[in-house]
XYZ file of C-alpha atoms in Angstrom:
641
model
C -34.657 7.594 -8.834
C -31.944 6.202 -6.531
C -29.443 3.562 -6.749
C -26.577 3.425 -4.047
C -24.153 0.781 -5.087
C -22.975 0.145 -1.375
C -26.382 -0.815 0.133
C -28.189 -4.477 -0.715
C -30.896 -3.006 -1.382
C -29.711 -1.593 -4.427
C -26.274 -3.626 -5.379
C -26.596 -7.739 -3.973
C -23.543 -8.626 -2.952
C -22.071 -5.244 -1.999
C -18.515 -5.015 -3.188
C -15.944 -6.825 -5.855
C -17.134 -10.209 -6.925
C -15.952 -13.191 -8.606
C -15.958 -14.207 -12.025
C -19.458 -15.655 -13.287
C -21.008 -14.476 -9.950
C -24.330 -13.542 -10.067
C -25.241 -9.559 -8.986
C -28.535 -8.060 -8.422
C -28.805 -4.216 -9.218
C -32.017 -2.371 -8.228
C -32.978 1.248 -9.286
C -35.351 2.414 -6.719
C -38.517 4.649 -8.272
C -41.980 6.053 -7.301
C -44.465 3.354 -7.973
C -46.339 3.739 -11.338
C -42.975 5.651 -13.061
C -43.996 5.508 -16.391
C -40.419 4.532 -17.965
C -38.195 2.319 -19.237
C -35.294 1.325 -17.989
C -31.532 -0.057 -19.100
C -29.153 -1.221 -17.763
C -25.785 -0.972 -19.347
C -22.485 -2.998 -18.697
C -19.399 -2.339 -20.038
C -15.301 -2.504 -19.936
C -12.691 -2.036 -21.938
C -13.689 -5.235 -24.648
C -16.789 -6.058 -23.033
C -20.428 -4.412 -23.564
C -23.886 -5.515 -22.879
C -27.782 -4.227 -22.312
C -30.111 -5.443 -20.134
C -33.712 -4.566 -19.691
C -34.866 -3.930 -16.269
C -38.049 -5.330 -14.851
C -40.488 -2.893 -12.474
C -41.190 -4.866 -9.478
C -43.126 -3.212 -5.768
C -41.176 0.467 -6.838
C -37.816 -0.713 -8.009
C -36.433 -1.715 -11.456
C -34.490 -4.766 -11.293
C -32.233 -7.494 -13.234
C -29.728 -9.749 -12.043
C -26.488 -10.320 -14.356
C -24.002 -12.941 -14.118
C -20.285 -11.691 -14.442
C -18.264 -12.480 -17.282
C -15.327 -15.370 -17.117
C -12.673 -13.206 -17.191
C -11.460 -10.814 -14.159
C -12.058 -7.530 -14.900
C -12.981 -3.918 -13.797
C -17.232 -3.289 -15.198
C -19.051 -0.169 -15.559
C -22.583 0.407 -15.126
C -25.124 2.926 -15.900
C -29.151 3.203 -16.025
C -30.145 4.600 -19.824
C -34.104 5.524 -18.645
C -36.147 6.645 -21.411
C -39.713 8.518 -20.989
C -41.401 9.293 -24.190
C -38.767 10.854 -26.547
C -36.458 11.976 -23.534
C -33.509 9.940 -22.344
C -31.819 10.285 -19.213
C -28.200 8.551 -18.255
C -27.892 7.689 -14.317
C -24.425 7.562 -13.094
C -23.025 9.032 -16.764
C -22.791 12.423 -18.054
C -22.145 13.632 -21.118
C -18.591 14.047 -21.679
C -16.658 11.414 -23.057
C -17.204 8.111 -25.208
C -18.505 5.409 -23.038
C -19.432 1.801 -24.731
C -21.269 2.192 -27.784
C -21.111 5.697 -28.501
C -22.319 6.760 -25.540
C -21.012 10.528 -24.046
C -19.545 10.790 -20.570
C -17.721 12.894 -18.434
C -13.774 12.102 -18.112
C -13.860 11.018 -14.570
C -17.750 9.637 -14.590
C -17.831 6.084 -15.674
C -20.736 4.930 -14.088
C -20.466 2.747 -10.945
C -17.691 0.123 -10.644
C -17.740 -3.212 -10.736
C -14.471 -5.526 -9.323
C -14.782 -9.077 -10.636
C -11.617 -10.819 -9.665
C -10.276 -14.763 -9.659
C -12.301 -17.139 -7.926
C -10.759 -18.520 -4.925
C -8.214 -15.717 -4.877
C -6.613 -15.472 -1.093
C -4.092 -13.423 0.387
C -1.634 -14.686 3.216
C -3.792 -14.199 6.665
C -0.536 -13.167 8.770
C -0.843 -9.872 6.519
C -4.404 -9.137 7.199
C -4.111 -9.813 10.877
C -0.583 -8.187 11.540
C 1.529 -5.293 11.719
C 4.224 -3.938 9.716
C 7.621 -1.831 10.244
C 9.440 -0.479 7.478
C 12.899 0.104 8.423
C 15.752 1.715 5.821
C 18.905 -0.567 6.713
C 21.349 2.028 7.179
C 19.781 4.093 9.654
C 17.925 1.567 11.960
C 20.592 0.000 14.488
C 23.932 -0.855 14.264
C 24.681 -4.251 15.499
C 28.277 -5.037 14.629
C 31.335 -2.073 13.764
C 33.114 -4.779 12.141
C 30.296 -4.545 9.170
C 30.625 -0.689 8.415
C 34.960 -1.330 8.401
C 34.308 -4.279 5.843
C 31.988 -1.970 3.769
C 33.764 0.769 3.507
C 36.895 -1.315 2.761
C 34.945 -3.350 -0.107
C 33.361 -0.627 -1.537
C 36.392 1.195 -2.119
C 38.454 -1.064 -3.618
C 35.447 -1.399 -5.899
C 36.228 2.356 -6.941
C 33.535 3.812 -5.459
C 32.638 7.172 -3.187
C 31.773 6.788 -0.078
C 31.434 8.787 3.227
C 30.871 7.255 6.349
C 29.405 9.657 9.365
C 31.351 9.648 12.743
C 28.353 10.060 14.478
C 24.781 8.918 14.614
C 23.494 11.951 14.961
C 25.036 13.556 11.903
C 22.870 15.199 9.191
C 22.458 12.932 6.320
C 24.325 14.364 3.173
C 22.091 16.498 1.121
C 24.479 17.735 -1.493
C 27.355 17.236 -3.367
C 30.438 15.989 -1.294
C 33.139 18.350 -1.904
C 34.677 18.186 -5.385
C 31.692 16.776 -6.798
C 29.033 18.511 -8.846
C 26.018 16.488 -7.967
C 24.056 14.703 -4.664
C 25.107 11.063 -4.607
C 23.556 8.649 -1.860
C 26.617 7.636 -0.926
C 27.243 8.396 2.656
C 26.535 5.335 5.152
C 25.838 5.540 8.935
C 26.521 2.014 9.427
C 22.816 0.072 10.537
C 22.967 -3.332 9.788
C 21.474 -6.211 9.871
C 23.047 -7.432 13.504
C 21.177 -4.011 14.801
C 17.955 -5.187 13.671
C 18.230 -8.613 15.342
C 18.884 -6.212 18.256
C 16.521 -4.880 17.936
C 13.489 -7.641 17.689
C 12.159 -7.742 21.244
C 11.459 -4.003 20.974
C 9.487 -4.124 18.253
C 7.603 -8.002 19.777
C 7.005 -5.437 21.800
C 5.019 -2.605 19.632
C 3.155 -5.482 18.405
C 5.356 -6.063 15.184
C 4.730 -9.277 13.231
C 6.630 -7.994 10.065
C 9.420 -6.335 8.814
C 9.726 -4.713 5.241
C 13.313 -4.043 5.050
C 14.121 -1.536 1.650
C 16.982 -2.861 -0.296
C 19.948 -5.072 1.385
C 21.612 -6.367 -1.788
C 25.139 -5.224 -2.636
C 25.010 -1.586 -4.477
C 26.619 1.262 -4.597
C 24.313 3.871 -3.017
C 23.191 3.630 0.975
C 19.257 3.418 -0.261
C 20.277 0.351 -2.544
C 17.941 0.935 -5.514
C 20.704 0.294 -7.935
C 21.351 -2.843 -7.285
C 24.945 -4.363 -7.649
C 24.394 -7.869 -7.406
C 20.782 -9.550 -6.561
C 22.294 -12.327 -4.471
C 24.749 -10.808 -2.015
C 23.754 -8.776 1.135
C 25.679 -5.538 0.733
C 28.938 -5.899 3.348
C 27.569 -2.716 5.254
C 24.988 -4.727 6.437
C 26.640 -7.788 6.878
C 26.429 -10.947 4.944
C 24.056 -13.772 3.686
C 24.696 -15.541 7.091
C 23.314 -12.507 8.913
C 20.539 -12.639 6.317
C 19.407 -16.238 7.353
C 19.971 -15.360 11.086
C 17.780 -12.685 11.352
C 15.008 -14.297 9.880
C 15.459 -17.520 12.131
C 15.564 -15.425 14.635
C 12.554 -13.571 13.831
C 10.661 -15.703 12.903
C 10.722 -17.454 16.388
C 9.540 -14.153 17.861
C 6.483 -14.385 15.365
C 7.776 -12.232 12.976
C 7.802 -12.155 9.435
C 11.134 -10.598 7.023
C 9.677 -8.983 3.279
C 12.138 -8.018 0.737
C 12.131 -5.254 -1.398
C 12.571 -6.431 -4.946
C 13.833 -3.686 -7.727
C 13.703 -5.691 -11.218
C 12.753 -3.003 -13.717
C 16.594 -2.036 -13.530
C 19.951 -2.340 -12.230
C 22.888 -0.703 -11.409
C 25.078 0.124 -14.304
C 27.367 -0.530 -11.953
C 26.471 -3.946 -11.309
C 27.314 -7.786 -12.255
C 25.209 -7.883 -14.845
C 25.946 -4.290 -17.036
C 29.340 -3.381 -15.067
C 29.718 -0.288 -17.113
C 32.158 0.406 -14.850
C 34.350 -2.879 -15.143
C 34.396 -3.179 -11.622
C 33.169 -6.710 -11.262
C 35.038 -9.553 -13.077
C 32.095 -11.078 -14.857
C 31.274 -9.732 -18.805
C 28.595 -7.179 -18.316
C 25.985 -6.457 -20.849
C 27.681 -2.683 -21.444
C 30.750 -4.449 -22.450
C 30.136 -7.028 -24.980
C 27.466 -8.700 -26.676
C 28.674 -12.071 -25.628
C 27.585 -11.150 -22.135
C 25.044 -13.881 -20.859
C 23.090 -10.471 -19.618
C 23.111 -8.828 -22.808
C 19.465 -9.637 -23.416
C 18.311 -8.002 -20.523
C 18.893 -4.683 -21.352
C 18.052 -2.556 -24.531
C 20.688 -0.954 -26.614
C 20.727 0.564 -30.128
C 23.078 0.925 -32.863
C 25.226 3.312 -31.421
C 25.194 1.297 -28.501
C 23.426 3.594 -25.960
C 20.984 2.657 -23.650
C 17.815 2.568 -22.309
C 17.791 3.894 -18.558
C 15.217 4.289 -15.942
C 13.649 7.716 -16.131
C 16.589 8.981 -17.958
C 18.967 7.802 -15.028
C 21.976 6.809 -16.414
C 23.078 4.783 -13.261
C 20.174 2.946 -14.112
C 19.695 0.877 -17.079
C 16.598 -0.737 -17.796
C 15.884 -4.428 -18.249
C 13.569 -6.494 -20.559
C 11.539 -7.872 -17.564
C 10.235 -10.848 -20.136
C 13.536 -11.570 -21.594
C 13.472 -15.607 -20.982
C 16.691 -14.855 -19.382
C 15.972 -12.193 -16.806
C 13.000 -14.410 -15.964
C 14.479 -17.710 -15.415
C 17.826 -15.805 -13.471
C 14.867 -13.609 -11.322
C 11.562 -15.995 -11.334
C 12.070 -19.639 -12.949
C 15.595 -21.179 -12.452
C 16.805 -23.659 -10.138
C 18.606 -20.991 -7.942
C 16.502 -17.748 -9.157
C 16.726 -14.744 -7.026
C 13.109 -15.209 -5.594
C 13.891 -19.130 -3.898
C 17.525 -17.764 -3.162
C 16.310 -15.399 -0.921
C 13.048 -17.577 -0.065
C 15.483 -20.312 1.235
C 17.562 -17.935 3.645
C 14.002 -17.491 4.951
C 12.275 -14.006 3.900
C 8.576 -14.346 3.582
C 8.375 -12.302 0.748
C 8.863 -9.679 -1.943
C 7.613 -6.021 -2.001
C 7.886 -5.320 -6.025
C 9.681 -1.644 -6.784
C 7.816 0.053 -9.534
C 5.490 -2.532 -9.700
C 3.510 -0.330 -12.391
C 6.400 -0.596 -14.488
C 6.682 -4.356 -14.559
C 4.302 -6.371 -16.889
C 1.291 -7.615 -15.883
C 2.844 -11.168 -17.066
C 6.106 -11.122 -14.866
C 3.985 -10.206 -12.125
C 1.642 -13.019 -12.487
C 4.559 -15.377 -13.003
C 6.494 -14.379 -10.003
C 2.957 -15.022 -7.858
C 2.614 -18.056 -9.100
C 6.181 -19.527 -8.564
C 5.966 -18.010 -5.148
C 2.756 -19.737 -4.857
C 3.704 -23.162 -5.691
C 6.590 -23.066 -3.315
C 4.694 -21.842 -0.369
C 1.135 -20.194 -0.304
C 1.219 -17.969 2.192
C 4.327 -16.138 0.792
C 3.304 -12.182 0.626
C 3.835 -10.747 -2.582
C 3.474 -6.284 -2.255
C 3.197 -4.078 -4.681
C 4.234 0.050 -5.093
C 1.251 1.725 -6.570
C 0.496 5.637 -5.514
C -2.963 5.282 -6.888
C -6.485 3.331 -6.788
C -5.159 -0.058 -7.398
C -7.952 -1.364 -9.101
C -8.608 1.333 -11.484
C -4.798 2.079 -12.404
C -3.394 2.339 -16.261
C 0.229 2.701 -16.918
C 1.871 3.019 -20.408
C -1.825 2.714 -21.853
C -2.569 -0.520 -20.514
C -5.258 -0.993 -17.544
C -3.430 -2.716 -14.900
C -4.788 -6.115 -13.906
C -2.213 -7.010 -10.950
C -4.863 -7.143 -8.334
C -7.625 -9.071 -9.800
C -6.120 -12.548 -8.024
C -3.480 -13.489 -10.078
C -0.904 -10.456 -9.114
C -0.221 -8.894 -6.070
C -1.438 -9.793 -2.553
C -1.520 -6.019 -1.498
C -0.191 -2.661 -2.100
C 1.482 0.428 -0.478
C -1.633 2.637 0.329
C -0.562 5.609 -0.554
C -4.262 6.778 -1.343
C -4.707 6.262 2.381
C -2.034 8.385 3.363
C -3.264 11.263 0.733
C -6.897 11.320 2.240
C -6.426 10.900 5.892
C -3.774 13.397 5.916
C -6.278 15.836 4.069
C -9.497 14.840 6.295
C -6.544 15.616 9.590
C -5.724 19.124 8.134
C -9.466 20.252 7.120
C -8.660 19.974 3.502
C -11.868 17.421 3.435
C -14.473 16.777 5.457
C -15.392 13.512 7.236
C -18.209 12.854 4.688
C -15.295 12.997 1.816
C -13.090 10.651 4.126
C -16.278 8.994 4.700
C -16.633 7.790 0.558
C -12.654 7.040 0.487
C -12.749 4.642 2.315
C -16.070 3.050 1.499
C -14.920 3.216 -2.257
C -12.183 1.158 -1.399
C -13.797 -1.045 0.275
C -16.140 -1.667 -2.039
C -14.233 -2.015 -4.988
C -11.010 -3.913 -3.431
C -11.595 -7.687 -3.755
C -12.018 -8.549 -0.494
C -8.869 -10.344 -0.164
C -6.804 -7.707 -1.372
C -8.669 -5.029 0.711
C -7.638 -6.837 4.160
C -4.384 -7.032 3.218
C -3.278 -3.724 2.131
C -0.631 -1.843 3.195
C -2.050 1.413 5.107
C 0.731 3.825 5.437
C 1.240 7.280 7.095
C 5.263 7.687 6.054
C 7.818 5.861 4.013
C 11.539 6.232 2.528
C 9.755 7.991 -0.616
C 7.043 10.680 0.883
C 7.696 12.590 4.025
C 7.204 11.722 7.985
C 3.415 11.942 8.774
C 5.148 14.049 11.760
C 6.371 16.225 9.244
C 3.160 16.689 7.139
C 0.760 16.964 9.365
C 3.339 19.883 11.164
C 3.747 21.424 8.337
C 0.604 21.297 6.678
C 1.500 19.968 3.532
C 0.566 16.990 2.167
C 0.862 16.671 -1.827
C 2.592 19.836 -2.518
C 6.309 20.232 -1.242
C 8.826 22.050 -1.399
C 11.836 21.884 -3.353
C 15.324 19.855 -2.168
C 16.918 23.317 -2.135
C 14.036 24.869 0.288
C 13.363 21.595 2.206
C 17.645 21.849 3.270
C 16.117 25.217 5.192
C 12.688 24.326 6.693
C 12.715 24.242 9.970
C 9.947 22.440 12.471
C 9.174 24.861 15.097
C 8.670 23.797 18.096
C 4.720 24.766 18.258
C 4.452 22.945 14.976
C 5.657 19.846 16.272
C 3.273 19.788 18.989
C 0.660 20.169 16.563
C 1.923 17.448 14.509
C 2.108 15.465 17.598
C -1.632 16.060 18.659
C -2.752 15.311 14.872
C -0.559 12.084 14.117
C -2.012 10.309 17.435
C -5.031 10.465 15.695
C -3.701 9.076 12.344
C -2.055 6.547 14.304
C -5.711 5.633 16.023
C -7.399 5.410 11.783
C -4.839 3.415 10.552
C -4.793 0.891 13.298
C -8.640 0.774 13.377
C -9.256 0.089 9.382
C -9.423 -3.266 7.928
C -5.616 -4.232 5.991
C -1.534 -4.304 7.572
C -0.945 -1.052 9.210
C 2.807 -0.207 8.077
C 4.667 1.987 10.396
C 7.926 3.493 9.519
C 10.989 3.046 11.409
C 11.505 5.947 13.953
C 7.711 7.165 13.497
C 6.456 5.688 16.636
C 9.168 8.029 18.369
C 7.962 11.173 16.421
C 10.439 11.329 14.327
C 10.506 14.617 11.761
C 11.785 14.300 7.946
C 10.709 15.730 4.385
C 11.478 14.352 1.072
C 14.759 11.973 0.334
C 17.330 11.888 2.579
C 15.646 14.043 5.290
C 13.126 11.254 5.834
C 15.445 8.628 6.434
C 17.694 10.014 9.278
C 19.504 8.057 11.672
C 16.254 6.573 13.864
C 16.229 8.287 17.362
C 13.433 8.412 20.028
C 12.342 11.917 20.006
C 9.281 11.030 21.521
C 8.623 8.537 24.149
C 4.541 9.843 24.957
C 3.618 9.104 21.339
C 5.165 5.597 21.392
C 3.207 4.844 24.528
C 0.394 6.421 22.410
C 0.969 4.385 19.377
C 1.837 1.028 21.702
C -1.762 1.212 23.387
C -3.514 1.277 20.165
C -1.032 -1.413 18.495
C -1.564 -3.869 20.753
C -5.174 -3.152 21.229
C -5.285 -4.535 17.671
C -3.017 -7.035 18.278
C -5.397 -8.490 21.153
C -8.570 -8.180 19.268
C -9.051 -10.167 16.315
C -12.270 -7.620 15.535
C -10.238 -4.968 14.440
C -7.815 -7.315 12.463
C -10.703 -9.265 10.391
C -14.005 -7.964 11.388
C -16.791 -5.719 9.684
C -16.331 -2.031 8.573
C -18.722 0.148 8.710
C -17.630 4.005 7.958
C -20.179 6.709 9.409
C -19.849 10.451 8.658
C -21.103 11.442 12.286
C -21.246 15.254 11.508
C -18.991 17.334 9.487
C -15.973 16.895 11.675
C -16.398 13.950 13.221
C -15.505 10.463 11.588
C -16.968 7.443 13.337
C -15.588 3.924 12.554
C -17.247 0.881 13.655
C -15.140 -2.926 13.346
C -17.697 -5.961 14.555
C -18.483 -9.354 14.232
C -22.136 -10.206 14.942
C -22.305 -13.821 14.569
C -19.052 -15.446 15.794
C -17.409 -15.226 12.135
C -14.934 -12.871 11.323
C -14.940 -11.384 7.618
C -13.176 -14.784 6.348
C -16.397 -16.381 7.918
C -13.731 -18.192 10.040
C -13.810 -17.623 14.204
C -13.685 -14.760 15.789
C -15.484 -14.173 19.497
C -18.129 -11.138 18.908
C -18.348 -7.508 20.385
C -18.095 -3.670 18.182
C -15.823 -1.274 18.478
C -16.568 2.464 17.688
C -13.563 5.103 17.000
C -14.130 8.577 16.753
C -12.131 10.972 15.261
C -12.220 14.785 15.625
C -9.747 16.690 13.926
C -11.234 19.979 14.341
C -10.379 22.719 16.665
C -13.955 22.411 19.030
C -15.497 20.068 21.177
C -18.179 18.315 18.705
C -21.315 16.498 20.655
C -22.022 13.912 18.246
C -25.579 12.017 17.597
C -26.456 9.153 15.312
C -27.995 5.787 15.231
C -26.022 2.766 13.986
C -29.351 1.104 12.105
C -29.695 3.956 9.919
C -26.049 3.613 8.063
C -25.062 -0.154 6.333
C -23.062 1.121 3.896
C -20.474 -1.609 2.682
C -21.909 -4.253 5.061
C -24.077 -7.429 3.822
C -27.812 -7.036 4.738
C -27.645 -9.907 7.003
C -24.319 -8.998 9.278
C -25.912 -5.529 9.562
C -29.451 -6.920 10.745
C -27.101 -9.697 13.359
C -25.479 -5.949 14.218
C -28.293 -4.322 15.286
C -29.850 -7.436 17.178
C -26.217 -7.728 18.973
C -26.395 -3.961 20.103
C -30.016 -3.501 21.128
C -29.516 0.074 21.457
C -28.002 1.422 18.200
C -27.783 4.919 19.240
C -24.365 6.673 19.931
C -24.553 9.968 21.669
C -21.814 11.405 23.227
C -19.086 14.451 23.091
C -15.663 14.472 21.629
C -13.062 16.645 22.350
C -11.297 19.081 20.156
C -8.122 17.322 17.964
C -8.895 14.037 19.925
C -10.759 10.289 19.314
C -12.426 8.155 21.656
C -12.773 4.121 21.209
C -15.982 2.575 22.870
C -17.069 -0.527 23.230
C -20.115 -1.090 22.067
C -20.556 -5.015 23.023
């Protein structure tokens, strides 16, 4: 018996649906199969049977969704005589009502998210740089004198390089027992304006800038007031400035938002009396004393333990009106110098409920305001502190870091997994994203928290580093930078081909090296300029064809090696069913160290795709068959139409 959830033929409509939506499931079986079959549906508080119906060799029954958005779980129960047999669930675990399965079989999924759910189109369609402030550009001297003088008289450490091409600090500063982020190279926000026409140029249409506020600490995490660009980078002015600026160059300016804690040394808990309001640490009087949690002795609860960061009540009705809900809340403060929107810090750690809240405000205000979350894992699927996360179901986030992405592309580039793995990655997520959500994520190779895809794919690590102490030491020789050269090109050439906002981070597109925190956020250099003319061909190849920004996806394991991905749009109509022109374009992607000569035919994989684009496909192509060689640790892009 077969049933493969990403085909019609089995599963009608392939992929996440909407609530009350009506889905046809077909198990497909030898005529005259003397059985009976079940088919059972289930989530966390929801759990139903149906009876199948044999119809021309299949068993069939069509289900409407329930009203509320949810992840579902399916199995076939098929009983012959006294024997029953479970399809897609093992014995293992409990499963519904009493039923056994194995820990990490649940039966196939199910996404039913918010009807009329959307997600900004600029994020689908564009292209993202990350860039960490303090290392990008610096724009104005004058900025780095005025932060260094400020910060000080605040009481604070702080070390400010001579040169750009210093180390970042990776230790203790003398005297000191522990590392502190506290040395500054002086990027501001005048650098990035700089700055703008270069990146027009790589095709950039956003910018995700990592904290700006004022804190004490160059990465900005622990924030010191949620209002006030830090005076290293320059001021609220600049702020509003940049994003005019931008903006008339087409491109879009996304905050990063940290509201699961603050700085102890801050406005609001100024445990170290440095600011002249009444922090929360000092008296209970403090109009921020509800924020934070303390008990009778008066300690505190901190972020993972952190004492420089003290957790806040994300639901407290103040925290919520001063962040979300008031007149001048942080969110239309910052919307009304003219960011675009917020990437949430920790967004597993912040409620469902302030999540949906701050969507909806953002919403209300302006629709097309991008709202990004930070989730290492499947987004759909994730639990946190025992509750199943529900922050991309159409009521949360418009996207997420795609850190998955990163994890399986980087493994399929080093040999750790075949193209056939890579293969049912990505068709899992495209399957079980709402579609929405799926063209919108964030596909990532490198950030400010995991190491330069440079670096990785050099070194051959991906999950499992080294320690702080042993990364100070490592060393990328110069034959294993070539090899991380030849490898990211062809990361570069996945994550500009796949549907979603490819991110890159600042200083990648030059080759720039880095491990873990602070080695991957160096002072940006151009180390070098043949990838960047790499990465700029395939950057604005995107950029030019709407295909590749909102059209099909179809992922084909070509051979063991060889990953082929094919973007089209057969009948005018892009994924959105709005415009789009028509053509295919195949990628190929051979990581491996030999020349493969591939062979496969286009009609015989549909995967993911709706019966009828993939029929329009085939009648667009004519000839379906691709046959053709590939050499060793390369791709090839071909157009088909």
């Amino acid at each position: 018996m077969i049933h493969n959830a990403s085909i019609e033929q089995y599963r009608e409509p392939v992929g996440a649906v909407t609530k009350g939506e009506e889905v046809k499931l077909r198990l497909f079986a030898l005529e005259g199969t003397a059985v009976t079959v079940e088919l059972v549906l289930y989530s966390e508080d929801y759990h139903k049977t149906f009876s199948m119906r044999e119809k021309k060799g299949f068993y069939e029954c069509i289900i409407e969704m329930p009203e509320k958005a949810c992840i579902l779980w399916y199995y076939f129960r098929i009983t012959e005589g006294n024997y029953t047999y479970y399809y897609g669930a093992r014995p293992g675990r409990t499963c519904g009502e009493g039923i056994r399965v194995e820990e990490d079989v649940r039966g196939f999924q199910i996404t039913v998210y918010e009807r009329g759910f959307e997600t900004p189109r600029w994020l689908s369609k564009g292209i993202m740089y990350q860039i960490f402030p303090d290392r990008f550009c610096r724009g104005d001297r004058q900025n780095t004198v005025r932060g260094e003088a400020y910060h000080r008289k605040m009481g604070r450490d702080i070390y400010v390089h001579k040169s750009w091409e210093e180390r970042p600090l990776f230790g203790p500063m003398e005297g000191k027992e522990f590392y502190d982020p506290c040395d500054f190279f002086g990027g501001d926000l005048e650098g990035i304006k700089k700055r703008l026409d270069e990146l027009k140029k790589l095709g950039v249409t956003c910018i995700y800038l990592n904290p700006i506020v004022e804190s004490s600490s160059n990465h900005r995490y622990n924030t010191g007031d949620y209002k006030k660009v830090d005076p290293f980078l320059g001021d609220n002015e600049d702020f509003r400035e940049l994003c005019e600026v931008a903006r008339r160059k087409g491109i879009h300016i996304i905050l990063d938002g940290v509201f699961s804690h603050t700085g102890a040394d801050s406005l609001y808990f100024n445990k170290n009396g440095n600011y002249k309001s009444v922090g929360a640490y000092q008296s209970q009087d403090s109009p921020y004393y509800d924020w934070y949690s303390f008990d009778s002795r008066g300690d505190y609860k901190s972020w993972w333990g952190f004492r420089s960061l003290p957790e806040v009540n994300e639901l407290d009705e103040r925290f919520l009106s001063y962040i979300i809900t008031g007149r001048n809340s942080v969110l239309k403060h910052w919307f009304n110098l003219g960011a675009s929107g917020f990437r949430l810090d920790v967004a597993d750690e912040l409620p469902d409920e302030f999540i949906f809240l701050m969507r909806k405000t953002m919403k209300k205000m302006f629709k097309n305001y991008a709202l990004i979350g930070e989730v290492w894992e499947d987004v759909t699927t994730k639990e946190s502190y025992g509750v199943k996360r529900k922050y991309a179901l159409g009521r949360g986030l418009d996207s997420t870091m795609n850190y998955p992405f990163k994890v399986n592309c980087v493994n399929f580039l080093l040999g750790n997994e075949d193209a056939y793995a890579m293969q049912q990655f990505l068709l899992g997520q495209q399957c079980n994203y709402p579609k929405p959500f799926y063209y919108s994520v964030m596909n990532l190779l490198s950030s400010h928290d995991i190491p330069r895809i440079r670096t990785t794919l050099a070194s051959g690590m991906n999950e499992m580093l080294p320690s702080r102490e042993n990364q100070i030491d490592y060393v990328v020789t110069s034959e294993n930078d070539r090899r991380g050269a030849v490898l990211s090109r062809l990361a570069f050439a996945i994550q500009f081909f796949i549907p979603g906002i490819p991110s890159i981070y600042y200083g990648d597109e030059y080759g720039m090296n880095g491990l873990m925190d602070p080695f991957n956020r160096g002072p940006y250099f151009k180390h070098d300029t043949k990838i960047y003319e790499e990465l700029k061909t395939v950057s604005v190849f995107r950029s030019r064809e709407k295909i590749l920004q909102t059209g099909y996806a179809l992922y084909i394991g070509a051979s063991k090696n060889v990953l082929a991905f094919l973007r089209f749009a057969a009948g005018n109509k892009d994924i959105f069913g709005e415009p789009c022109g028509q053509g295919a374009y195949l990628l190929l992607v051979n990581p491996g160290d030999e020349e493969e000569e591939i062979e496969f035919d286009i009609a015989d994989h549909k995967e993911g795709v709706p019966e009828e684009e993939h029929r329009r496909l085939i009648r667009m192509l004519g000839n379906t068959r691709v046959h053709t060689k590939i050499q060793k640790s390369d791709y090839k892009i071909m157009r088909l139409s």
